[in-house]
mmCIF file of C-alpha atoms in Angstrom:
data_model
loop_
_atom_site.group_PDB
_atom_site.id
_atom_site.type_symbol
_atom_site.label_atom_id
_atom_site.label_comp_id
_atom_site.label_asym_id
_atom_site.label_seq_id
_atom_site.Cartn_x
_atom_site.Cartn_y
_atom_site.Cartn_z
ATOM 1 C CA MET X 1 -15.645 -0.557 -1.462
ATOM 2 C CA LYS X 2 -17.596 -2.515 1.136
ATOM 3 C CA GLN X 3 -15.941 -4.395 3.959
ATOM 4 C CA SER X 4 -16.373 -8.065 4.732
ATOM 5 C CA ALA X 5 -16.971 -9.289 8.270
ATOM 6 C CA ALA X 6 -13.204 -9.856 8.546
ATOM 7 C CA GLY X 7 -12.557 -6.172 7.803
ATOM 8 C CA ARG X 8 -11.262 -6.831 4.286
ATOM 9 C CA PRO X 9 -12.682 -5.186 1.174
ATOM 10 C CA SER X 10 -15.471 -7.397 -0.128
ATOM 11 C CA GLY X 11 -14.683 -6.872 -3.827
ATOM 12 C CA PRO X 12 -12.147 -8.892 -5.765
ATOM 13 C CA LEU X 13 -8.535 -8.253 -4.810
ATOM 14 C CA PRO X 14 -5.620 -8.384 -7.230
ATOM 15 C CA ARG X 15 -3.933 -11.777 -7.366
ATOM 16 C CA GLU X 16 -0.854 -10.483 -5.540
ATOM 17 C CA ALA X 17 -2.983 -9.121 -2.693
ATOM 18 C CA GLU X 18 -4.850 -12.419 -2.371
ATOM 19 C CA GLU X 19 -1.542 -14.294 -2.213
ATOM 20 C CA LEU X 20 -0.262 -11.969 0.519
ATOM 21 C CA MET X 21 -3.477 -12.374 2.517
ATOM 22 C CA GLN X 22 -2.946 -16.152 2.445
ATOM 23 C CA ASN X 23 0.705 -15.901 3.524
ATOM 24 C CA PRO X 24 1.100 -13.956 6.785
ATOM 25 C CA SER X 25 4.890 -14.333 6.861
ATOM 26 C CA ALA X 26 5.230 -12.861 3.357
ATOM 27 C CA LEU X 27 2.867 -10.022 4.295
ATOM 28 C CA ASN X 28 4.844 -9.261 7.459
ATOM 29 C CA ALA X 29 8.107 -9.298 5.487
ATOM 30 C CA LEU X 30 6.637 -6.863 2.969
ATOM 31 C CA LEU X 31 5.359 -4.560 5.709
ATOM 32 C CA ARG X 32 8.824 -4.494 7.346
ATOM 33 C CA SER X 33 10.708 -4.025 4.077
ATOM 34 C CA PRO X 34 12.776 -0.890 3.449
ATOM 35 C CA GLU X 35 10.640 -0.178 0.373
ATOM 36 C CA THR X 36 7.418 -0.129 2.388
ATOM 37 C CA LYS X 37 8.958 1.946 5.173
ATOM 38 C CA ARG X 38 10.179 4.521 2.636
ATOM 39 C CA LEU X 39 6.780 4.679 0.957
ATOM 40 C CA VAL X 40 4.977 5.169 4.279
ATOM 41 C CA SER X 41 7.439 7.895 5.237
ATOM 42 C CA LEU X 42 6.797 9.731 1.971
ATOM 43 C CA LEU X 43 3.034 9.359 2.374
ATOM 44 C CA ARG X 44 3.196 10.762 5.918
ATOM 45 C CA GLN X 45 5.010 13.814 4.574
ATOM 46 C CA GLN X 46 2.025 14.486 2.280
ATOM 47 C CA GLY X 47 -0.588 14.739 4.992
ATOM 48 C CA ASP X 48 -2.774 12.741 7.324
ATOM 49 C CA LEU X 49 -1.966 9.185 6.262
ATOM 50 C CA GLN X 50 -3.805 7.690 9.245
ATOM 51 C CA SER X 51 -7.023 9.472 8.321
ATOM 52 C CA ALA X 52 -6.718 8.419 4.667
ATOM 53 C CA ALA X 53 -6.054 4.812 5.722
ATOM 54 C CA ASN X 54 -9.051 4.822 8.066
ATOM 55 C CA GLN X 55 -11.274 6.195 5.291
ATOM 56 C CA ALA X 56 -10.020 3.460 2.953
ATOM 57 C CA LYS X 57 -10.707 0.815 5.578
ATOM 58 C CA ALA X 58 -14.255 2.185 5.899
ATOM 59 C CA GLY X 59 -14.743 1.865 2.152
ATOM 60 C CA ASP X 60 -13.635 5.235 0.740
ATOM 61 C CA ALA X 61 -10.147 4.924 -0.711
ATOM 62 C CA SER X 62 -10.270 8.246 -2.582
ATOM 63 C CA ALA X 63 -8.038 10.179 -0.135
ATOM 64 C CA LEU X 64 -5.425 7.412 -0.118
ATOM 65 C CA GLN X 65 -5.594 7.098 -3.902
ATOM 66 C CA GLU X 66 -5.047 10.838 -4.245
ATOM 67 C CA MET X 67 -2.039 10.679 -1.920
ATOM 68 C CA LEU X 68 -0.568 7.839 -3.993
ATOM 69 C CA ARG X 69 -1.286 9.698 -7.243
ATOM 70 C CA ARG X 70 0.541 12.797 -5.988
ATOM 71 C CA LEU X 71 3.372 10.677 -4.641
ATOM 72 C CA GLY X 72 3.792 8.898 -7.964
ATOM 73 C CA GLN X 73 4.217 12.238 -9.735
ATOM 74 C CA SER X 74 7.361 13.078 -7.782
ATOM 75 C CA ARG X 75 10.745 11.575 -8.677
ATOM 76 C CA GLU X 76 11.330 10.231 -5.173
ATOM 77 C CA GLY X 77 7.789 8.889 -4.847
ATOM 78 C CA GLY X 78 7.862 7.286 -8.277
ATOM 79 C CA GLU X 79 11.092 5.518 -7.365
ATOM 80 C CA ALA X 80 9.649 4.319 -4.054
ATOM 81 C CA LEU X 81 6.547 2.936 -5.771
ATOM 82 C CA ALA X 82 8.647 1.249 -8.469
ATOM 83 C CA ASN X 83 10.905 -0.319 -5.821
ATOM 84 C CA LEU X 84 7.916 -1.688 -3.925
ATOM 85 C CA GLU X 85 6.369 -3.008 -7.129
ATOM 86 C CA GLY X 86 9.676 -4.718 -7.978
ATOM 87 C CA ARG X 87 9.749 -6.345 -4.558
ATOM 88 C CA LEU X 88 6.223 -7.681 -5.096
ATOM 89 C CA GLU X 89 7.178 -9.086 -8.487
ATOM 90 C CA ARG X 90 10.247 -10.865 -7.035
ATOM 91 C CA ARG X 91 8.188 -12.736 -4.430
#
């Protein structure tokens, strides 16, 4: 995915992502939430999260997608993803 001049992906974002981008306080609350912290912790346990995030920022999200796929296959990871998704739906 290409990046815009603002460093955001240039393709269409899901509605929820667009809403978060327009609401910095909601985005900050999500980033500080226990659900997000747990998910990041689990992703870090899988490997080089920083490298995968940097690749995604540069337009290649495949490493991050693979990390999320593997995470979602575990009981703990699946629960963490479901909890984060529930938090997004409650906003």
